[in-house]
Coordinates of C-alpha atoms in Angstrom, one line a residue:
X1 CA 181.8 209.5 19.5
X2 CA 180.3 212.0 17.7
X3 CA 182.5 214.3 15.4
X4 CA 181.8 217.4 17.6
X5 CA 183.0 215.6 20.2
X6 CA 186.6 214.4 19.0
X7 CA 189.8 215.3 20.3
X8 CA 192.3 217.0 18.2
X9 CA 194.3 213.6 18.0
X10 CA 191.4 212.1 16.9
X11 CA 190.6 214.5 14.7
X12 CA 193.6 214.2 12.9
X13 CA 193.2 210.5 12.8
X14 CA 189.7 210.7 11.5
X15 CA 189.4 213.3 8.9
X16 CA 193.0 215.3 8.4
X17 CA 195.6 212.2 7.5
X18 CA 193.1 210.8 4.9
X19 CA 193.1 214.2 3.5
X20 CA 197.1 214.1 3.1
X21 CA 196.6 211.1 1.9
X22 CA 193.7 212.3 -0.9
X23 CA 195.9 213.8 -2.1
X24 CA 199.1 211.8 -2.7
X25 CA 200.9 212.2 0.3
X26 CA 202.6 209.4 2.9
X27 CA 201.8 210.5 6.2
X28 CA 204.3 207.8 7.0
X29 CA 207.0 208.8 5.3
X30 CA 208.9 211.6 7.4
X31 CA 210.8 212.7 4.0
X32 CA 207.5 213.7 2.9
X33 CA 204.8 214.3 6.3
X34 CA 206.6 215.1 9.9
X35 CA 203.5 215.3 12.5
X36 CA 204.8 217.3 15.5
X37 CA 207.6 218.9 13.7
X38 CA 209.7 220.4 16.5
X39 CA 210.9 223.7 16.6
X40 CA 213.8 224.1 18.7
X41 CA 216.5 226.6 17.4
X42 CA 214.6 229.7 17.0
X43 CA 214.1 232.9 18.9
X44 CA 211.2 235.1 19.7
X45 CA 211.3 239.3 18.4
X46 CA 212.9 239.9 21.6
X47 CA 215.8 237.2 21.1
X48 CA 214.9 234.7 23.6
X49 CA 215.0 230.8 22.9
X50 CA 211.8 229.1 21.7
X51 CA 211.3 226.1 23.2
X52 CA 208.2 223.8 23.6
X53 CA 206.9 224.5 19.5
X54 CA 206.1 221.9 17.7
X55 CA 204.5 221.9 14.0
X56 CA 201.3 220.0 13.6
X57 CA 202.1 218.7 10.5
X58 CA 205.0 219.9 8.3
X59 CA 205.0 219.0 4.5
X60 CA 208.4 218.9 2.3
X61 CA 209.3 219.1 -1.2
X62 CA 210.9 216.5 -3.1
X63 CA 214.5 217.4 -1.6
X64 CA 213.7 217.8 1.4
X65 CA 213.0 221.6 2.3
X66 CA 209.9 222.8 4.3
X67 CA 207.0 223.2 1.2
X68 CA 203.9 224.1 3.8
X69 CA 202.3 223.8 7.6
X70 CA 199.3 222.3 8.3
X71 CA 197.8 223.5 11.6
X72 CA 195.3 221.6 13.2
X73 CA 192.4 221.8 15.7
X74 CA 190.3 219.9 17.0
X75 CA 186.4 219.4 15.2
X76 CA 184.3 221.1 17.1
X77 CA 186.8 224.5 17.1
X78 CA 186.8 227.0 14.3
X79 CA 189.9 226.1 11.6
X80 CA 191.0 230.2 11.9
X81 CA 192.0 230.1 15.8
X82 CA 194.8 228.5 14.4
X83 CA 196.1 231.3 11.9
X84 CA 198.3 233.4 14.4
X85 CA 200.2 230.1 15.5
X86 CA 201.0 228.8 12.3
X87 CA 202.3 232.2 10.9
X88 CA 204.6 232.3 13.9
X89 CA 206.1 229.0 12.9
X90 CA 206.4 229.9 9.1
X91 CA 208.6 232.8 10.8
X92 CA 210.2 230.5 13.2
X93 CA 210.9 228.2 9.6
X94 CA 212.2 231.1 7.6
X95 CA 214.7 231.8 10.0
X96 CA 216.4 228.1 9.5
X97 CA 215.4 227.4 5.8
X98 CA 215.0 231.0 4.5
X99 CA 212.1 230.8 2.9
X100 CA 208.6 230.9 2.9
X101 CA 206.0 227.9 3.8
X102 CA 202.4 228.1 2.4
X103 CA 199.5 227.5 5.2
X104 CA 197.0 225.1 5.4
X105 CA 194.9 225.2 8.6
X106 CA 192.2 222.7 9.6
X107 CA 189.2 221.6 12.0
X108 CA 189.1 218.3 9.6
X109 CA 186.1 219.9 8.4
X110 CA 187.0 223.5 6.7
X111 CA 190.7 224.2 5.1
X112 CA 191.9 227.6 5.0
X113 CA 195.1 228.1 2.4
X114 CA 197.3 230.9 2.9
X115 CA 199.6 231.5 0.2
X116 CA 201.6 234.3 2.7
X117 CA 202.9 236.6 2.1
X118 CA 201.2 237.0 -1.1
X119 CA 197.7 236.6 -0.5
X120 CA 195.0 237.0 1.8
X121 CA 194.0 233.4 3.2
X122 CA 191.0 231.8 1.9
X123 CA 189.0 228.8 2.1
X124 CA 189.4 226.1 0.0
X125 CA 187.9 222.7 -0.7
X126 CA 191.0 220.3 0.2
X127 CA 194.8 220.1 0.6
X128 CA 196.8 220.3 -2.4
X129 CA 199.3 217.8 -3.5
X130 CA 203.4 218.3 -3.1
X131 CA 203.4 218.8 -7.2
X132 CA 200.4 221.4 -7.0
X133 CA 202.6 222.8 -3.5
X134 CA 205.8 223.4 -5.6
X135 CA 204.0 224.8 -8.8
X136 CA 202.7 227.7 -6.5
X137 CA 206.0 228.0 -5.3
X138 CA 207.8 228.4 -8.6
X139 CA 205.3 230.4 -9.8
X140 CA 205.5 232.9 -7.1
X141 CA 209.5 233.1 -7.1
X142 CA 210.1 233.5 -11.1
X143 CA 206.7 234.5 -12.4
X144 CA 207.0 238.1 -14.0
X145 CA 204.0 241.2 -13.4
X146 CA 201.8 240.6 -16.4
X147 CA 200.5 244.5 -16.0
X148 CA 204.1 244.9 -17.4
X149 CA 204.2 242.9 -20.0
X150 CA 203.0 243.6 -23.7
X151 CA 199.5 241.6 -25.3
X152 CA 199.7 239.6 -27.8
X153 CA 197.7 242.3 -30.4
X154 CA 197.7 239.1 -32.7
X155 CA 195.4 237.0 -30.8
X156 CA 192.8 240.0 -29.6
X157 CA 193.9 243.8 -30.7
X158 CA 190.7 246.0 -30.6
X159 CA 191.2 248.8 -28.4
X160 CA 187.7 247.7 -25.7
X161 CA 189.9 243.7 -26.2
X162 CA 193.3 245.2 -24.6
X163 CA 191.2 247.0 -22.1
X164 CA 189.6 244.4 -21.0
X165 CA 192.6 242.0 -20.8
X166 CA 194.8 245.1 -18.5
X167 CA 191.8 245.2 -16.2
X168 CA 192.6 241.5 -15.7
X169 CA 196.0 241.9 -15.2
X170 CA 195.7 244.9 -12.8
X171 CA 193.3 243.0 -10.8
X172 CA 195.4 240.5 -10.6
X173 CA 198.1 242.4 -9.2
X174 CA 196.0 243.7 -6.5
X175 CA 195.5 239.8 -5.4
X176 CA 191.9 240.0 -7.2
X177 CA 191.1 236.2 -8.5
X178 CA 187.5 236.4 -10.1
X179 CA 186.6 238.6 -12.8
X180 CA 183.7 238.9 -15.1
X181 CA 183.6 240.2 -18.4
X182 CA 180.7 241.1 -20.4
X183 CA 180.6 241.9 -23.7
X184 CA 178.1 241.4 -26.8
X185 CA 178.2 238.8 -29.3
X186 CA 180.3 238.7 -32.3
X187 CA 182.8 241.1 -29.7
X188 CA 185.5 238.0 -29.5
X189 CA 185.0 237.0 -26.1
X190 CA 187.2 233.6 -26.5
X191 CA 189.9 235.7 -28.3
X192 CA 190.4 237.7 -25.4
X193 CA 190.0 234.7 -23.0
X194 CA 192.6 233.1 -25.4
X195 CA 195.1 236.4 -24.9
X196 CA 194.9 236.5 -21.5
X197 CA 195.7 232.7 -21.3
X198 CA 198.7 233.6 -23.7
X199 CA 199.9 236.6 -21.3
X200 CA 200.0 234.5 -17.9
X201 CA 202.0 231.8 -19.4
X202 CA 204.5 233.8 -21.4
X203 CA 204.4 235.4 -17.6
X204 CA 204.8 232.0 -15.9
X205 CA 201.1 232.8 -13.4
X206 CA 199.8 230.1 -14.2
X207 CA 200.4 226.3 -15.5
X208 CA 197.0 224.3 -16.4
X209 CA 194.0 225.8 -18.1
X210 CA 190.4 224.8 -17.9
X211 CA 187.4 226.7 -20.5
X212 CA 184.7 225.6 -19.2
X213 CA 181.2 225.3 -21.6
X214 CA 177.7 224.5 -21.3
X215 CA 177.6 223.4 -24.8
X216 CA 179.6 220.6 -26.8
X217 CA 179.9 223.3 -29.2
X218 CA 181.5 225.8 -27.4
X219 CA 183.4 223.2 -26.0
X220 CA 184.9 222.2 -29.5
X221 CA 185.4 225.9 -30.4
X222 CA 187.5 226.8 -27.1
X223 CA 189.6 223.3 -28.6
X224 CA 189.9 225.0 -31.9
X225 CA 188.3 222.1 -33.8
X226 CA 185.7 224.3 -34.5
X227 CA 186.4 227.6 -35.6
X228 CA 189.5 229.5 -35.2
X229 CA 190.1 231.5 -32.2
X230 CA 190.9 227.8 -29.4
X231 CA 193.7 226.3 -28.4
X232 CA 195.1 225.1 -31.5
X233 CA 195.1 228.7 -33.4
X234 CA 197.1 230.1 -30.9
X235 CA 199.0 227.0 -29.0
X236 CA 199.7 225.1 -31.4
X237 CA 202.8 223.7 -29.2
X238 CA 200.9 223.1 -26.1
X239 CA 199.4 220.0 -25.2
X240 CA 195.6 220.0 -24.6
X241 CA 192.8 217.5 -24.0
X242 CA 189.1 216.8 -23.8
X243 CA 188.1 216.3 -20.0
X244 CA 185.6 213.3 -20.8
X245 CA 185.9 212.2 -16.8
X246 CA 187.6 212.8 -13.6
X247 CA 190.9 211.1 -14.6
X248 CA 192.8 213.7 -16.7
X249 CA 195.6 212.7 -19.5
X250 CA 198.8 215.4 -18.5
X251 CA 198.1 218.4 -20.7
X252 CA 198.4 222.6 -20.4
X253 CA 195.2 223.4 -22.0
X254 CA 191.8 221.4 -21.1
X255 CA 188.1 221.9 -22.4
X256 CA 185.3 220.7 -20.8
X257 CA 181.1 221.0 -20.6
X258 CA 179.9 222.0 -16.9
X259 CA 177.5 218.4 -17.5
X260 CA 181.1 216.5 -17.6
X261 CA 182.3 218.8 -14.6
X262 CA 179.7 218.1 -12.7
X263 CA 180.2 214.2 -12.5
X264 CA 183.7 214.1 -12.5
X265 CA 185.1 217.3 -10.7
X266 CA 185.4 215.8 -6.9
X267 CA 187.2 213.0 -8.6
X268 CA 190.3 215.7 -9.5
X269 CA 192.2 218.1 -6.8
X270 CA 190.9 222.0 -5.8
X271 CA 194.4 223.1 -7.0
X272 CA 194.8 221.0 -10.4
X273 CA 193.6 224.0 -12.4
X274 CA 195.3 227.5 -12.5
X275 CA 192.7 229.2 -14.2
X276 CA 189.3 228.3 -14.9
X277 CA 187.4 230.7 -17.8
X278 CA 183.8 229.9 -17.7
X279 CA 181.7 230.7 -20.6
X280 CA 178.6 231.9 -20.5
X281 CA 178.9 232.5 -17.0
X282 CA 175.6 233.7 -16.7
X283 CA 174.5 229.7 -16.7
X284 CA 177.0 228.5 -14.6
X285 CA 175.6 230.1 -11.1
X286 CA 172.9 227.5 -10.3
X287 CA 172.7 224.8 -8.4
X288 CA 175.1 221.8 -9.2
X289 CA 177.2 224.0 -11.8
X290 CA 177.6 226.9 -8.8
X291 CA 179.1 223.5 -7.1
X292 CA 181.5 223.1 -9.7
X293 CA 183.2 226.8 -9.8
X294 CA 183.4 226.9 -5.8
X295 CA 184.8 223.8 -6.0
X296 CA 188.3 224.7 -7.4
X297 CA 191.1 227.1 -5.5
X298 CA 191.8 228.8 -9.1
X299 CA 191.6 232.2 -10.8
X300 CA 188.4 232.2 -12.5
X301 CA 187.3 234.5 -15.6
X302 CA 183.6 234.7 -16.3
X303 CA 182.5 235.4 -19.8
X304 CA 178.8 236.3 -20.9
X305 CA 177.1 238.7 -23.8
X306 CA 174.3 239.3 -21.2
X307 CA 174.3 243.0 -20.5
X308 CA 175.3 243.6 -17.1
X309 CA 171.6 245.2 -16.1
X310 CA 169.9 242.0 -17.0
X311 CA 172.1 239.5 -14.9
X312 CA 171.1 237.8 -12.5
X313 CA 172.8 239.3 -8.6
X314 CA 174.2 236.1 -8.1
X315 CA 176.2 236.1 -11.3
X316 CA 178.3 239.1 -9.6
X317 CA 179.0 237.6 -6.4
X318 CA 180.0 234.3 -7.9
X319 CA 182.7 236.4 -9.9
X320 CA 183.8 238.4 -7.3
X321 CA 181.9 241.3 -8.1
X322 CA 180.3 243.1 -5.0
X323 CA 180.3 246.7 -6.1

C-alpha cells in the first residue's frame, strides 16, 4: 500500500509512533503516551456534555499531568485540518487540569507545533521529547520580559551594541524568532551575540545555546579559547562543549562548524537548541548549511559584516526578514 493511500490507523502505525519513539517516548507506557485519550467530563460554550472526544494521542509529564496533544490524520490529508480539533481539546483539557497543553499535529509526514497561547503555530522538523516538552513549559510560566530587563553594559556597552540587543528583545516579545544583524568588522559582533545570550538566561528564555561557525577559528573564539569575548569571558560558570558529532555531552553553551552540523545534526532533536546564533550568516544560506538552520525549531540570530545592500535576497528570508 502506498503511503498516500494509508489509513489514519495505519498511519499512525507507520510513521507517527516511531516518531514518539525518536524521540524517547514509550508509546506503551500509558504514564507517558495514552492513544485515544477520552474526553468525557467536559462541556461545550453553551454547557452541554461532551461526549464521543477522544485525544489522538495525549503526552504527560513526568508526574503525570497532560504536557501536549498530538493530532493525527491520515497521510494523504493536509496535517493543519486538524488544528481546530485539537485546540478544542486543549480547552476541553484546561478545564480538568488547568493548564495549558502544547500542540503537535501530524499527517506522519509534516508536524506543526503550536506552542498556544503564546505563539503562532509553525512547522517543525519532528516531535520533541518530554524533557524538551517541560523546558518550554517552565520557560513560558517563570521566564521574565527581557525588553524589561537591564544589559549587561559589561559584556557589549556601545550605544549602536545596546540598540541592537533591544531590537532583539522587542522582537522577541512580538513572537519574532529570526533576526539578522549586520554590522562591520572590528564592531563586536560576538560581544553582542554574547550579551544577548547573557540577557535570555538571566531572563530564563532560553536553556541551551548553539554559535554556529564556518571556521574552526571562529569556532574556538565563540569558546573563548581564542580571544576574549566566548563563553569562558563571560560564563565562566556554565558548562560548554565542542559539538565534534551528533551525540552531545550535557552542557548550556555549545560551539560548533556548520561542516560538523552538517553530518551530525539529524542525529540530535529539532528542539535540543534554544537558540542558535549563526555567524557569518551570509554563508550559511546554501545548500546543505540552509539544511542545517531549517532544521532546528529554535530562535536563531544571524550575524554578518556584509552590508545589507550587498547580501544575497535569500540571506533575508532565511532570517526572517521579508521587508
Amino acid at each position: 500500500m502506498s503511503s498516500k493511500n494509508l489509513t489514519e490507523a495505519k498511519t499512525r502505525e507507520q510513521y507517527i509512533d516511531p516518531m514518539l519513539v525518536e524521540r524517547g517516548w514509550n508509546v506503551n507506557d500509558k504514564n507517558q503516551v495514552e492513544k485515544e485519550y477520552p474526553i468525557d467530563w467536559a462541556k461545550d460554550k453553551e454547557g452541554k456534555p461532551v461526549n464521543e472526544r477522544f485525544v489522538d494521542y495525549l503526552l504527560f509529564d513526568n508526574v503525570g499531568d497532560p504536557l501536549a496533544i498530538v493530532e493525527a490524520k491520515k497521510y494523504s490529508r493536509n496535517a493543519y485540518e486538524g488544528k481546530e480539533q485539537a485546540e478544542e481539546y486543549a480547552d476541553y483539557l484546561k478545564q480538568k487540569f488547568e493548564k495549558d497543553c502544547f500542540i503537535f499535529l501530524t499527517n506522519g509526514e509534516d508536524i506543526i507545533f503550536w506552542d498556544r497561547p503564546n505563539a503562532a503555530a509553525r512547522k517543525v522538523m519532528g516531535l520533541f521529547s518530554q524533557d524538551e516538552l517541560m523546558t518550554r513549559r517552565q520557560q513560558n510560566q517563570s521566564s521574565q520580559d527581557p525588553t524589561t530587563m537591564k544589559i549587561n553594559e559589561d559584556i557589549a556597552g556601545r550605544p549602536y551594541q545596546i540598540e541592537a540587543i533591544k531590537r532583539v528583545m522587542e522582537g522577541l516579545s512580538q513572537n519574532k524568532r529570526k533576526f539578522l544583524l549586520t554590522l562591520a568588522t572590528g564592531t563586536g559582533k560576538t560581544r553582542i551575540a554574547m550579551s544577548i545570550v547573557e540577557l535570555l538566561m538571566r531572563a530564563g528564555k532560553i536553556n541551551r545555546v548553539l554559535f554556529l561557525t564556518d571556521r574552526n577559528a571562529l569556532r574556538e573564539q565563540a569558546m573563548g579559547d581564542l580571544g576574549n569575548s566566548g563563553y569562558k569571558q563571560f560564563f565562566p560558570n556554565d558548562s560548554k562543549q565542542y559539538v565534534f558529532s551528533g551525540i552531545l555531552e550535557p552542557a548550556k553553551l555549545y560551539s560548533a562548524t556548520l561542516q560538523t552540523m552538517i553530518e551530525a545534526y539529524k542525529k540530535i532533536s529539532p528542539a535540543y537548541f534554544d537558540l542558535i546564533i549563526s555567524d557569518e550568516a551570509h554563508r550559511s544560506i546554501f545548500g546543505k548549511w540552509n539544511d542545517v538552520l531549517s532544521y532546528f525549531d529554535s530562535i536563531q540570530i544571524g550575524l554578518t559584516a556584509t552590508p545589507a545592500e550587498s547580501l544575497d535576497k535569500n540571506t533575508f528570508r532565511q532570517f526572517g526578514c521579508y521587508d
